[in-house]
XYZ file of C-alpha atoms in Angstrom:
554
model
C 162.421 -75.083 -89.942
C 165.644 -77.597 -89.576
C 167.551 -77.829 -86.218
C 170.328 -75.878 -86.656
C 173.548 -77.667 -86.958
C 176.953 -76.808 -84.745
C 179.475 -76.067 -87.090
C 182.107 -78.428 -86.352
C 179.390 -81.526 -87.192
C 179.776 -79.812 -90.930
C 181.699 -81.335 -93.744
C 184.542 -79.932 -95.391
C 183.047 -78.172 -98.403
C 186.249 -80.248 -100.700
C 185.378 -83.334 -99.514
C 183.699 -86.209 -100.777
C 182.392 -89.083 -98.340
C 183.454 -92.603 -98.896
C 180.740 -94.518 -100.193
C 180.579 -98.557 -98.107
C 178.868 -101.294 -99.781
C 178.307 -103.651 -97.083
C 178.762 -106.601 -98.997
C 181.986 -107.923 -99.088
C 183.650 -108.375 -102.227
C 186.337 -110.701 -100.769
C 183.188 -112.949 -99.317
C 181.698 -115.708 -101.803
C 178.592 -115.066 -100.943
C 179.655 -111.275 -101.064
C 180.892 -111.855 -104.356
C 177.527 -113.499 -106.016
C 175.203 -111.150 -104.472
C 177.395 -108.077 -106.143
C 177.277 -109.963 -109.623
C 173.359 -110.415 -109.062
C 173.889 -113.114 -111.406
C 173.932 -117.177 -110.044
C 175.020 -119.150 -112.879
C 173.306 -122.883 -110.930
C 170.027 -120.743 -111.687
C 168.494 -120.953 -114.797
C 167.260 -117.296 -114.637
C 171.022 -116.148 -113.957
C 169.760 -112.671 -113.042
C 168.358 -112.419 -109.683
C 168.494 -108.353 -109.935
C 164.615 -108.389 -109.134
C 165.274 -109.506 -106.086
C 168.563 -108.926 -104.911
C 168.029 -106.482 -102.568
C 166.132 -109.139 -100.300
C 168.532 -111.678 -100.323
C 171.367 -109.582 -99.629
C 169.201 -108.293 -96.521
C 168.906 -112.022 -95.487
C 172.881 -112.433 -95.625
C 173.786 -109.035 -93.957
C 171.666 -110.440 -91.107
C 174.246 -113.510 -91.221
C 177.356 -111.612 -91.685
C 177.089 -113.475 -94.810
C 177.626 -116.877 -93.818
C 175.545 -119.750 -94.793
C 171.649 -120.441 -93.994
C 171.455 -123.862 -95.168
C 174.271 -125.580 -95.422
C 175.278 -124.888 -91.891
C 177.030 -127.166 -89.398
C 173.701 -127.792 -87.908
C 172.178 -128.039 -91.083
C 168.363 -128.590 -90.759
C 167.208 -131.121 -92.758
C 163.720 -130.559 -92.492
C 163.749 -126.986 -93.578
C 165.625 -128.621 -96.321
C 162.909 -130.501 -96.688
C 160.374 -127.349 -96.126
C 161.792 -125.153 -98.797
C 161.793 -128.185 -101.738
C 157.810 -128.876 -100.455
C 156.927 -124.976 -100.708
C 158.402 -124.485 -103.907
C 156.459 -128.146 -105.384
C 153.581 -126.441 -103.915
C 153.835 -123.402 -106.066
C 151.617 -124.843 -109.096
C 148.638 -124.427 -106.179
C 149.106 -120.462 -106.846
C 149.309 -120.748 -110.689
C 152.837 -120.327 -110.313
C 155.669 -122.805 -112.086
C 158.064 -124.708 -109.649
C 160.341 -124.981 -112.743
C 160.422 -121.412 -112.340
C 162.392 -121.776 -108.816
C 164.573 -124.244 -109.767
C 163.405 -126.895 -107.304
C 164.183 -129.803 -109.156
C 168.065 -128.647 -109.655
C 167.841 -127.722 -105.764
C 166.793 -131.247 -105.048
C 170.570 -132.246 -106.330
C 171.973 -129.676 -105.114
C 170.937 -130.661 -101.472
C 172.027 -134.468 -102.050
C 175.554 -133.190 -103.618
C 178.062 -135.297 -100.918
C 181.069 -133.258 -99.538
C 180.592 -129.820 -101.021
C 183.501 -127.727 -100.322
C 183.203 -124.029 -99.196
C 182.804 -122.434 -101.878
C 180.437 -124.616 -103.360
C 178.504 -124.179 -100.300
C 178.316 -121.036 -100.818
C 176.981 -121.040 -104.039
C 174.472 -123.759 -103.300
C 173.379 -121.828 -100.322
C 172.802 -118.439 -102.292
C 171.005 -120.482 -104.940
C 168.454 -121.905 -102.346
C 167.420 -118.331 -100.723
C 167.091 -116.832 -104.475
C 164.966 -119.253 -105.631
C 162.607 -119.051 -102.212
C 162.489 -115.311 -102.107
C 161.805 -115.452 -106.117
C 158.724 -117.442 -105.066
C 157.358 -115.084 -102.079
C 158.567 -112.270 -103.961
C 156.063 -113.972 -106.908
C 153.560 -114.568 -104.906
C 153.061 -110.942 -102.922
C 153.577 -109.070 -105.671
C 153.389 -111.388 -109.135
C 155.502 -112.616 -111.292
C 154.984 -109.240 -113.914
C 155.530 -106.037 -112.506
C 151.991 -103.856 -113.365
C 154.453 -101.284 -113.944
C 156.257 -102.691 -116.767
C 153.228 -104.054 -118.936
C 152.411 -102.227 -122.071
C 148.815 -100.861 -121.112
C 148.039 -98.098 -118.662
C 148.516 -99.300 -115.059
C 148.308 -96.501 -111.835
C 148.805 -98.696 -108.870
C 151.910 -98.378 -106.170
C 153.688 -101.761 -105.080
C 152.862 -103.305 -102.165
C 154.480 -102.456 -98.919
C 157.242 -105.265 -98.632
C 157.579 -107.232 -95.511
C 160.612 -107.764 -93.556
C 161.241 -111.257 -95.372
C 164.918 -111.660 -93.623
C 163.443 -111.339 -89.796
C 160.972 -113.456 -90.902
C 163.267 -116.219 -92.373
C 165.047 -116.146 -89.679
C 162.530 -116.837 -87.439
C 160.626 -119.828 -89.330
C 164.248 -121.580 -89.647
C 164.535 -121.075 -85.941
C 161.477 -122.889 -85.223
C 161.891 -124.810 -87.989
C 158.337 -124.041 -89.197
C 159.370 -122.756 -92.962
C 156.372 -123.626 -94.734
C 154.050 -121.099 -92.525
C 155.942 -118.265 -93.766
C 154.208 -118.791 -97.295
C 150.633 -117.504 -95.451
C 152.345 -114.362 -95.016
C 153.239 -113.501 -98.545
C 149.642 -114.783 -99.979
C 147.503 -111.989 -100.688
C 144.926 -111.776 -98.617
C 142.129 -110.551 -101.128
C 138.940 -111.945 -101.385
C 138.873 -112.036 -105.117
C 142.599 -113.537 -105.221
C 141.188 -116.275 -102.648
C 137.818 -117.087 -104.598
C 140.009 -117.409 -108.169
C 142.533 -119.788 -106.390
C 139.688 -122.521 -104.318
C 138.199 -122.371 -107.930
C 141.688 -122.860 -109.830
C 142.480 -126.138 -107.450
C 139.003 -127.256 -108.192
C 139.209 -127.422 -111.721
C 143.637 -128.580 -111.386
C 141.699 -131.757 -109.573
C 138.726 -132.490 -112.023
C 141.420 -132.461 -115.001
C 140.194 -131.260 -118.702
C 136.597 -133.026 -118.920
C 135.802 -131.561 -122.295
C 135.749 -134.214 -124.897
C 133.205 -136.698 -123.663
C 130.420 -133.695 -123.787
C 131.563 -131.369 -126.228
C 128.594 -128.939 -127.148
C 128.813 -128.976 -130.871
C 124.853 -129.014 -132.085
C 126.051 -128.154 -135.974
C 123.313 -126.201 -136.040
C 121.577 -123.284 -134.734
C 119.693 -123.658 -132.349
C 116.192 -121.475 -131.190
C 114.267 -121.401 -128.390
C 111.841 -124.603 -128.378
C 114.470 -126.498 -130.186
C 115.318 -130.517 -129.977
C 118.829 -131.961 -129.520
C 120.587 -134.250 -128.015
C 123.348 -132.384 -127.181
C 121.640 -130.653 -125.230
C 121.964 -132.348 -122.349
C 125.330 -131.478 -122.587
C 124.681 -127.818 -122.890
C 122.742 -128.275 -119.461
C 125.787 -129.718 -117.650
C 127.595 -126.954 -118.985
C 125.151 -124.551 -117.382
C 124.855 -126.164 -113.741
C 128.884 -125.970 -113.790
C 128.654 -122.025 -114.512
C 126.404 -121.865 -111.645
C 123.489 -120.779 -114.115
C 121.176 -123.591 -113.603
C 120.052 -125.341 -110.528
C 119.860 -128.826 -110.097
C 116.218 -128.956 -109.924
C 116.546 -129.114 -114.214
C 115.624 -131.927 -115.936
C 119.026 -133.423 -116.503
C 117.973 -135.767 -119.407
C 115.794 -133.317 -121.079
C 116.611 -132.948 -124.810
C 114.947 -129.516 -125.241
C 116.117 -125.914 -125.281
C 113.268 -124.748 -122.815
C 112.762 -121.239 -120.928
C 115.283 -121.824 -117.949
C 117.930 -122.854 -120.875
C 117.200 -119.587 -122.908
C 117.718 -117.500 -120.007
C 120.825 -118.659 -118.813
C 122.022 -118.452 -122.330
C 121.061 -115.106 -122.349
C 123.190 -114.266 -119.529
C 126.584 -115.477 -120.659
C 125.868 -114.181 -123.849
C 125.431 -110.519 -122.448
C 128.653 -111.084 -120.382
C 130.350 -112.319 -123.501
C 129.304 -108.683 -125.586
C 127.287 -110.967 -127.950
C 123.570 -109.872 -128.634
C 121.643 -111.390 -126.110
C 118.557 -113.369 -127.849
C 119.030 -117.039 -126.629
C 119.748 -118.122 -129.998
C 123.019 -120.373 -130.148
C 125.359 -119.715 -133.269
C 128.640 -120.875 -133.466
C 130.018 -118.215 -131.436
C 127.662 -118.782 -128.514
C 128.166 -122.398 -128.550
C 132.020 -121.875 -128.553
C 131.328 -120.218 -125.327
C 130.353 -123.804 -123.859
C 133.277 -125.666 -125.394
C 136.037 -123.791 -123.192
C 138.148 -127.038 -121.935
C 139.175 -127.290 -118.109
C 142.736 -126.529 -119.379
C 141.529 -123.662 -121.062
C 139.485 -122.406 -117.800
C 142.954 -122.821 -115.688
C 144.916 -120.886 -117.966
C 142.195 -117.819 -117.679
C 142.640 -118.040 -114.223
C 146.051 -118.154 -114.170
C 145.806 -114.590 -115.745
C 143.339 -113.692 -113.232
C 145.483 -114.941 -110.210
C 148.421 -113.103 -111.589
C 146.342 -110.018 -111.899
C 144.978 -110.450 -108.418
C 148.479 -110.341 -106.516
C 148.808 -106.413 -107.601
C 145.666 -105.340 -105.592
C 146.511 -104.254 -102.182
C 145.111 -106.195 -99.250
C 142.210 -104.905 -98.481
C 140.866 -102.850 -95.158
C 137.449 -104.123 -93.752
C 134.857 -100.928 -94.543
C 133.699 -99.599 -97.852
C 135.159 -100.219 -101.044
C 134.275 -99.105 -105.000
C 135.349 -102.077 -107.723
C 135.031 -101.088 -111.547
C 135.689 -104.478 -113.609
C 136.538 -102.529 -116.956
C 135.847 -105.518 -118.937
C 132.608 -106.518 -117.194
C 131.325 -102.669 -117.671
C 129.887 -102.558 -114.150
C 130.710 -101.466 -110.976
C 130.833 -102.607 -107.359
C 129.990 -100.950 -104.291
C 130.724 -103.013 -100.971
C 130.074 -101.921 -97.690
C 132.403 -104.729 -96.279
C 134.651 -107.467 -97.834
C 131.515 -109.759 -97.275
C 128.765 -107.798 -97.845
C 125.976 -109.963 -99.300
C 124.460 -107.327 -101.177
C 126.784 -104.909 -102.720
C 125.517 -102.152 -104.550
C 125.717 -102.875 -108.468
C 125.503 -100.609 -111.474
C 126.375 -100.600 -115.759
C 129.088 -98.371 -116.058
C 130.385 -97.266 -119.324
C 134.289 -97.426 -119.742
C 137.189 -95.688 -122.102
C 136.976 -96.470 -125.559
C 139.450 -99.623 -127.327
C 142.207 -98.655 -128.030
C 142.697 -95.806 -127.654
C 141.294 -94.581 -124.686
C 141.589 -97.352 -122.215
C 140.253 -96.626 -118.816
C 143.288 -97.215 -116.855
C 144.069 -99.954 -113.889
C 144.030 -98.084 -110.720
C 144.256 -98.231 -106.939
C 143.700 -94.971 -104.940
C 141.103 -93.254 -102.371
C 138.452 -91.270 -103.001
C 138.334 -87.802 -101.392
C 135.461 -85.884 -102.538
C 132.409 -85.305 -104.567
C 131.448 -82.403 -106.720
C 127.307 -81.930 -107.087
C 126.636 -80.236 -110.414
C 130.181 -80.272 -111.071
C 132.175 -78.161 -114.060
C 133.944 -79.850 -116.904
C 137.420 -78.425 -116.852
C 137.830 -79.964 -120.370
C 140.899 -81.871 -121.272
C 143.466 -79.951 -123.837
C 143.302 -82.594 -126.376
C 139.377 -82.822 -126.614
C 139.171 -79.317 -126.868
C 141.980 -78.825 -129.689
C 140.854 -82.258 -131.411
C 136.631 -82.233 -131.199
C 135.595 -78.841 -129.745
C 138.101 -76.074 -131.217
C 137.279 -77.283 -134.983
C 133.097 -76.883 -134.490
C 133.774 -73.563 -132.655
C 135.637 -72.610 -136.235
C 133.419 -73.224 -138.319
C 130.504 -71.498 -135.753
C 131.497 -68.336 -134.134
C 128.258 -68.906 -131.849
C 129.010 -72.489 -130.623
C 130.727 -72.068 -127.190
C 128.200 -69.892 -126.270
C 125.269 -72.547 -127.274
C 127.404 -75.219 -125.597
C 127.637 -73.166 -122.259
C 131.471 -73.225 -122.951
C 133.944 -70.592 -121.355
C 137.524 -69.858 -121.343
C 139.210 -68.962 -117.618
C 142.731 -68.269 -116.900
C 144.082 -70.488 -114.806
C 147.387 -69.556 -112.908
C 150.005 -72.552 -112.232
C 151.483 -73.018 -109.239
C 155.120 -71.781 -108.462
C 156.061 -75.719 -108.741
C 154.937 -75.841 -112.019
C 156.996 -72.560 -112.863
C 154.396 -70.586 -112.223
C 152.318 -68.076 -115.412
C 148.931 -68.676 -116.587
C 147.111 -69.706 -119.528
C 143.773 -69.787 -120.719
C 141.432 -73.629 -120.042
C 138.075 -74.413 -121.612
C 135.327 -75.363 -119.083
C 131.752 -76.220 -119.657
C 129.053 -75.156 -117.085
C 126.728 -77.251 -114.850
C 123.911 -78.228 -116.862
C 121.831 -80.106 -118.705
C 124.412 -80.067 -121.707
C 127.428 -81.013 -119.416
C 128.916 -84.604 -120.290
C 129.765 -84.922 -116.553
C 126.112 -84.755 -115.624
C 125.149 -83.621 -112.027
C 127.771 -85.411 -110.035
C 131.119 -86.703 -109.914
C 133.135 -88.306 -107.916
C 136.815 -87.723 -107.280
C 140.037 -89.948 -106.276
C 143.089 -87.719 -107.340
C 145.254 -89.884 -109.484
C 147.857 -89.255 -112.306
C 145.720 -90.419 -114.928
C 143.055 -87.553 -114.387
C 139.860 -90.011 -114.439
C 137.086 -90.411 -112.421
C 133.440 -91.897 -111.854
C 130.904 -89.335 -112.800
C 126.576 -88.661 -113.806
C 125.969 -88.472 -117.590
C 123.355 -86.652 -118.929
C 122.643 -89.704 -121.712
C 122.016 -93.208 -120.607
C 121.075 -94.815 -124.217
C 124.987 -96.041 -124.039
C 123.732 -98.361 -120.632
C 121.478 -100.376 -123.042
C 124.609 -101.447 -125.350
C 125.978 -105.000 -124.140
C 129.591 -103.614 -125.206
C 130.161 -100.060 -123.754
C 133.735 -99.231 -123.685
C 132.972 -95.499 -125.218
C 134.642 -92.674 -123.420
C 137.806 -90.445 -123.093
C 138.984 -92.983 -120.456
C 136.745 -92.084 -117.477
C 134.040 -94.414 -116.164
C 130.247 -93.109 -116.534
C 127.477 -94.775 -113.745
C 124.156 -95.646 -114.370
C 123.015 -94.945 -110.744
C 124.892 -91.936 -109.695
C 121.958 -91.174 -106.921
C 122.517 -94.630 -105.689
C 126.159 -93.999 -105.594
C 125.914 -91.124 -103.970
C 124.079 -92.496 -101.345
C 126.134 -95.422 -100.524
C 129.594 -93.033 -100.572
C 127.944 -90.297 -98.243
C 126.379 -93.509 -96.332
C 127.460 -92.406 -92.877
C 128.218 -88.594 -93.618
C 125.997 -86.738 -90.903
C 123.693 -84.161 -92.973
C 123.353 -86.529 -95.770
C 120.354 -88.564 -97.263
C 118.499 -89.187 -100.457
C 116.482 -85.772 -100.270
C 119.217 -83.588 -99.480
C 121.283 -85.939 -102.074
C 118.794 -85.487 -104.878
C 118.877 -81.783 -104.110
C 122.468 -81.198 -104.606
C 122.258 -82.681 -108.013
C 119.664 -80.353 -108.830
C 121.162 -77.272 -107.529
C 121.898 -73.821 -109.361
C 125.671 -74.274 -107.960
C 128.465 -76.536 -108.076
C 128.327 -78.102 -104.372
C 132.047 -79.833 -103.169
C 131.472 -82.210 -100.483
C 134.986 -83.948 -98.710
C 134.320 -87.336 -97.430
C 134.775 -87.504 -93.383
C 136.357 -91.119 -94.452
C 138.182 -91.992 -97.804
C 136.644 -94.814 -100.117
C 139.106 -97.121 -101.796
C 138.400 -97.126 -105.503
C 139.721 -100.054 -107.871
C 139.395 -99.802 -111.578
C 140.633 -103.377 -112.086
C 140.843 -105.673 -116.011
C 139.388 -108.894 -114.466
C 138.197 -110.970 -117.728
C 138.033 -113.941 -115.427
C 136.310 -113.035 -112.489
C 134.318 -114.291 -109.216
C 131.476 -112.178 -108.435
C 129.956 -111.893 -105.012
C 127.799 -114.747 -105.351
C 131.139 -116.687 -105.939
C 130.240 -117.501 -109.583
C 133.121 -117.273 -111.999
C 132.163 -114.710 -114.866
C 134.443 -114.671 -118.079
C 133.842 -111.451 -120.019
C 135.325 -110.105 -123.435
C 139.207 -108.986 -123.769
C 138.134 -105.967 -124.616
C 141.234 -103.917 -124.390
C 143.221 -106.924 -125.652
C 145.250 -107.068 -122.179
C 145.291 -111.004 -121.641
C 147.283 -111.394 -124.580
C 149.705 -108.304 -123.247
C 150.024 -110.370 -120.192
C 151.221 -113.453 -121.626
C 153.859 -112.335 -123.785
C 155.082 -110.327 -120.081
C 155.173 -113.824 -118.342
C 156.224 -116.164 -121.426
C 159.398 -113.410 -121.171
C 159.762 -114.275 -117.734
C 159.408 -118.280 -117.635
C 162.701 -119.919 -116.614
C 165.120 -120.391 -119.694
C 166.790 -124.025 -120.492
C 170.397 -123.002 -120.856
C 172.122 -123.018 -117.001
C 173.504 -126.924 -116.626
C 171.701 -128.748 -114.645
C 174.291 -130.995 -112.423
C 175.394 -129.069 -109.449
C 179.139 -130.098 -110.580
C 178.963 -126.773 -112.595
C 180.179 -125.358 -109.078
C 180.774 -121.741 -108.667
C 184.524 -121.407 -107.087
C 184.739 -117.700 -105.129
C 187.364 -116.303 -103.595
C 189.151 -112.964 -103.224
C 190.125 -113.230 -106.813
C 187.061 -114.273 -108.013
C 185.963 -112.544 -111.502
C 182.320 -111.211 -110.866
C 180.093 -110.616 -113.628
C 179.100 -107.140 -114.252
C 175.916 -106.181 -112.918
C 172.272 -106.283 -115.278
C-alpha cells in the first residue's frame, strides 16, 4: 500500500501546476535547442537527439562548451578527428557535418550569438555520431518488417563529455558508445580489411562463359581458387596455378552454394559463378548493412546464449562469447512473406516436454476450421479439442472457447518447446517431420523457428540444471504428460536477419535475402543520409536573442 499522505502536502483539487521547461527561451542556446532545428546543419532536425544535447547544456547552465574563453583547441581538434574517423564504423562523416565544422572552427571573431550557434552545431553533430554508433543510424523500430527488440540502455553522455573535455581526452569517449558485440567487432576488423585492399575485382574476374563440371579445364580457374582461399574455403596448401576444377574445388563450391539456397551439386552456372564476382565495393556495402544491423543487439553478458540467423536457417548455441565449439543445428524459419520469423531479443524462461499446441486463431479459422467442415470426425482424428479459456480481469475479463491439439505424435510442436515470452508469440520448438531439414531454402512456417536437434538443445539449455541429463532428458520427451520445467538461469535468445555474417570460425558467410530486408534497410538509411540544401559558409549565422523567432518544433 502507498504511505499515506498529510493532508496539507495535498493540492487544491482546482488547481493546475505550472509546467517549467528548463530551457530558457530568452537563452540562444535555449532558443535552438526548443526549435530542435539548427539551420548550419544540413539535417536541420536534430529531434532524434535533442534530448541529449539539451542534457549536456543544462549541465552548463547553457553556456558554451567549445567556444569558451579557454577554448581547447585540441578537443577542437579531437571532435573533427572522431567524426573523420566515422567511415571506420561504416558510418558517413558527411553525415556529421565535419567538413562545415572545420570552417566553422576557423571563422575569426564570432560574436555571441554566433557562438552560440556554432557551439550547438558542434555537440549535435558529435552526439548524432555516438548516438549512431550505440544504437544505429535506423531505429529497428521504425523499419517496415517485424522487429521485437527494446533500445539500448543510454549512457549518461553529458557526465561523460564533461569529463573527456576536462582531461582533454575526447577521442576515448568513442570506446564507450561502440558496441561491444562480438559479431559487431568481427564485421568491422573485416570491413577495414577489405576499406584497405580497395575493389580488386577486375584483374580476376571469374567469368568461365561456360559451365563448368567437376573434372573440368579452365583457365580461369585459377581465379576461382583465389576467390576461394579469400572466403576462407580453401587452404593454401592448393595448387595455386592449377587449371582444373578438382575435388577440394567442388566441395568448397558446394558450400557457398548451399549457403546461397542454390542446389548444391558443384556445378558452376551463371548464378554460381556470379557468386565469385561480388567486387570489394560490393562486399563493404553488405557489411555496411551488417554493421548497421549489429549496433541493435544488446551487449552481451559472458554465459550462455541462443543465436537464430533467420537467413542462414540455423541456429547457435554458445556456452560463452568465445566458445570454440558452439552447439549448431538447421532450423526451419517463417515462411516469405508472409510469415516472417520476427527479429528478437529476449530471455528464455522455460521449457515445456511434450508440450500442447494452443493453436493460433487465424490457423484455426483459415486451415483447420474449413477441413473440420467438410469432416465432422476430423478434430477428433487430429487429437484436436476446444477449452474455455477465461481472460484475465486486465483483459476485461469473460471467456471464450481456444483450439488446442494434444501431445503426440500428430502435434506440429513435437515433444518439446522452448519458451522466451515475447509479443510476437514465437518460439523454438521439436517437429514431428524433419524432411523440411534436407531443403537448402527452409523458410516454411507460421513464423516460429523449428530445430533439428531438439535433444541436443535440450541438453545444452538444462546444461547446469541439477536433476537433468540426456536420460532423464530423453524421458521427458517421451512422457504420457506435458512436463514444464523453469530454468534456474535465463538464456538470452536472438532471432537476428544477418545476410552478411561472421561465424565462429571468423569466416564471413553471405546467405540469401530471403525476407527481402537488405533492400528495406537501404531505403531507411538513403532517407536518413545528410541532405545538400543548408549553406555551407558559416556566414549563414544564426542571430538569437530574446526576440528571436524559433521554428516550430518537428
Amino acid at each position: 500500500m502507498p504511505a499515506t499522505v498529510p493532508e496539507t502536502s495535498l493540492p487544491s483539487i482546482n488547481s493546475v501546476p505550472e509546467v517549467v521547461n528548463p530551457i530558457p527561451a530568452d537563452n540562444p542556446i535555449g532558443a535552438i535547442l526548443l526549435s530542435k532545428r539548427h539551420p548550419l546543419l544540413l539535417r536541420a532536425d536534430f529531434s532524434r537527439v535533442s534530448e541529449l544535447v539539451s542534457q549536456i547544456y543544462l549541465s552548463t547552465q547553457f553556456q558554451p562548451i567549445w567556444f569558451t574563453a579557454n577554448r581547447s583547441e585540441k578537443n577542437l581538434n579531437d571532435l573533427l578527428s572522431i567524426l573523420n574517423n566515422a567511415s571506420n564504423d561504416a558510418l558517413n562523416p558527411a553525415n556529421y557535418d565535419v567538413d562545415h565544422l572545420k570552417q566553422l572552427i576557423n571563422e575569426p571573431n564570432p560574436d555571441s550569438a554566433a557562438v552560440a550557434g556554432y557551439d550547438v552545431a558542434l555537440t549535435v553533430s558529435l552526439v548524432r555520431y555516438l548516438h549512431d554508433l550505440r544504437h544505429g543510424q535506423v531505429d529497428p523500430r521504425d523499419v517496415e518488417y517485424p522487429v521485437h527488440i527494446a533500445p539500448k540502455p543510454t549512457l549518461d553522455l553529458a557526465g561523460l563529455l564533461k569529463q573527456y573535455l576536462a582531461a582533454q581526452t575526447l577521442t576515448e569517449v568513442v570506446g564507450q558508445f561502440e558496441p561491444k558485440t562480438k559479431q559487431y567487432q568481427q564485421l568491422k576488423q573485416i570491413f577495414t580489411r577489405l576499406q584497405q585492399l580497395g575493389n580488386q575485382t577486375g584483374a580476376q574476374e571469374f567469368k568461365p562463359g561456360k559451365m563448368l563440371r567437376p573434372g573440368d579445364k579452365h583457365p580461369h580457374i585459377v581465379h576461382l581458387r583465389q576467390r576461394l582461399r579469400d572466403m576462407g574455403l580453401l587452404d593454401n596448401n592448393s595448387a595455386a596455378d592449377s587449371k582444373t576444377y578438382d575435388n577440394d574445388l567442388v566441395a568448397a563450391v558446394k558450400k557457398v552454394q548451399q549457403q546461397q539456397g542454390l542446389t548444391a551439386d558443384g556445378v558452376i552456372g551463371s548464378a554460381t559463378a556470379a557468386l565469385f564476382n561480388q567486387s570489394s565495393s560490393e562486399k563493404i556495402a553488405q557489411l555496411a548493412l551488417a554493421m548497421e544491423r549489429a549496433r541493435w543487439i544488446p551487449d552481451t553478458t559472458d554465459g550462455p546464449m541462443i543465436v537464430v540467423n533467420i537467413p542462414a536457417f540455423e541456429l547457435w548455441a554458445f556456452n560463452s562469447v568465445d566458445d570454440p565449439n558452439p552447439l549448431n543445428m538447421k532450423v526451419v524459419v517463417g515462411k516469405s512473406p508472409s510469415n516472417q520469423t520476427p527479429v528478437l531479443w529476449e530471455e528464455m524462461k522455460y521449457l515445456e516436454f511434450m508440450p500442447y499446441w494452443n493453436i493460433p486463431k487465424t490457423i484455426y479459422e483459415k486451415e483447420i476450421l474449413p477441413k473440420a467442415a467438410n469432416n465432422q470426425g476430423y478434430l477428433a482424428s487430429q487429437e484436436i479439442e476446444l477449452v474455455r479459456h477465461q481472460n484475465s480481469d486486465e483483459k476485461g475479463g469473460g471467456s471464450y472457447l481456444r483450439a488446442r491439439q494434444r501431445p503426440g505424435k500428430k502435434n506440429p510442436l513435437g515433444r518439446v518447446k522452448f519458451v522466451f515470452p515475447n509479443t510476437a508469440d514465437v518460439y523454438l520448438h521439436d517437429t514431428p517431420g524433419h524432411a523440411a531439414f534436407n531443403r537448402p531454402r527452409r523458410d516454411l512456417s507460421h513464423g516460429c523457428v523449428r530445430v533439428s536437434a531438439p535433444e541436443q538443445l535440450a541438453e545444452f539449455v538444462l546444461g547446469d540444471q541439477a536433476g537433468w541429463d540426456k536420460e532423464s532428458i530423453k524421458q521427458a520427451m517421451s512422457a504420457p504428460k506435458t512436463r514444464h520445467v523453469t530454468l534456474k538461469r535465463a538464456v538470452p535468445v536472438l532471432f537476428y536477419y544477418g545476410t552478411t555474417f561472421v561465424d565462429h570460425q571468423n569466416q564471413l558467410r553471405f546467405y540469401p535475402d530471403v525476407y527481402g530486408q537488405d533492400e528495406q534497410l537501404k531505403k531507411a538509411l538513403d532517407k536518413i543520409h545528410a541532405p545538400t540544401t543548408a549553406s555551407s559558409t558559416p556566414n549563414n549565422q544564426l542571430v538569437m536573442s530574446k526576440s528571436t523567432d524559433v521554428g516550430t518544433n518537428p
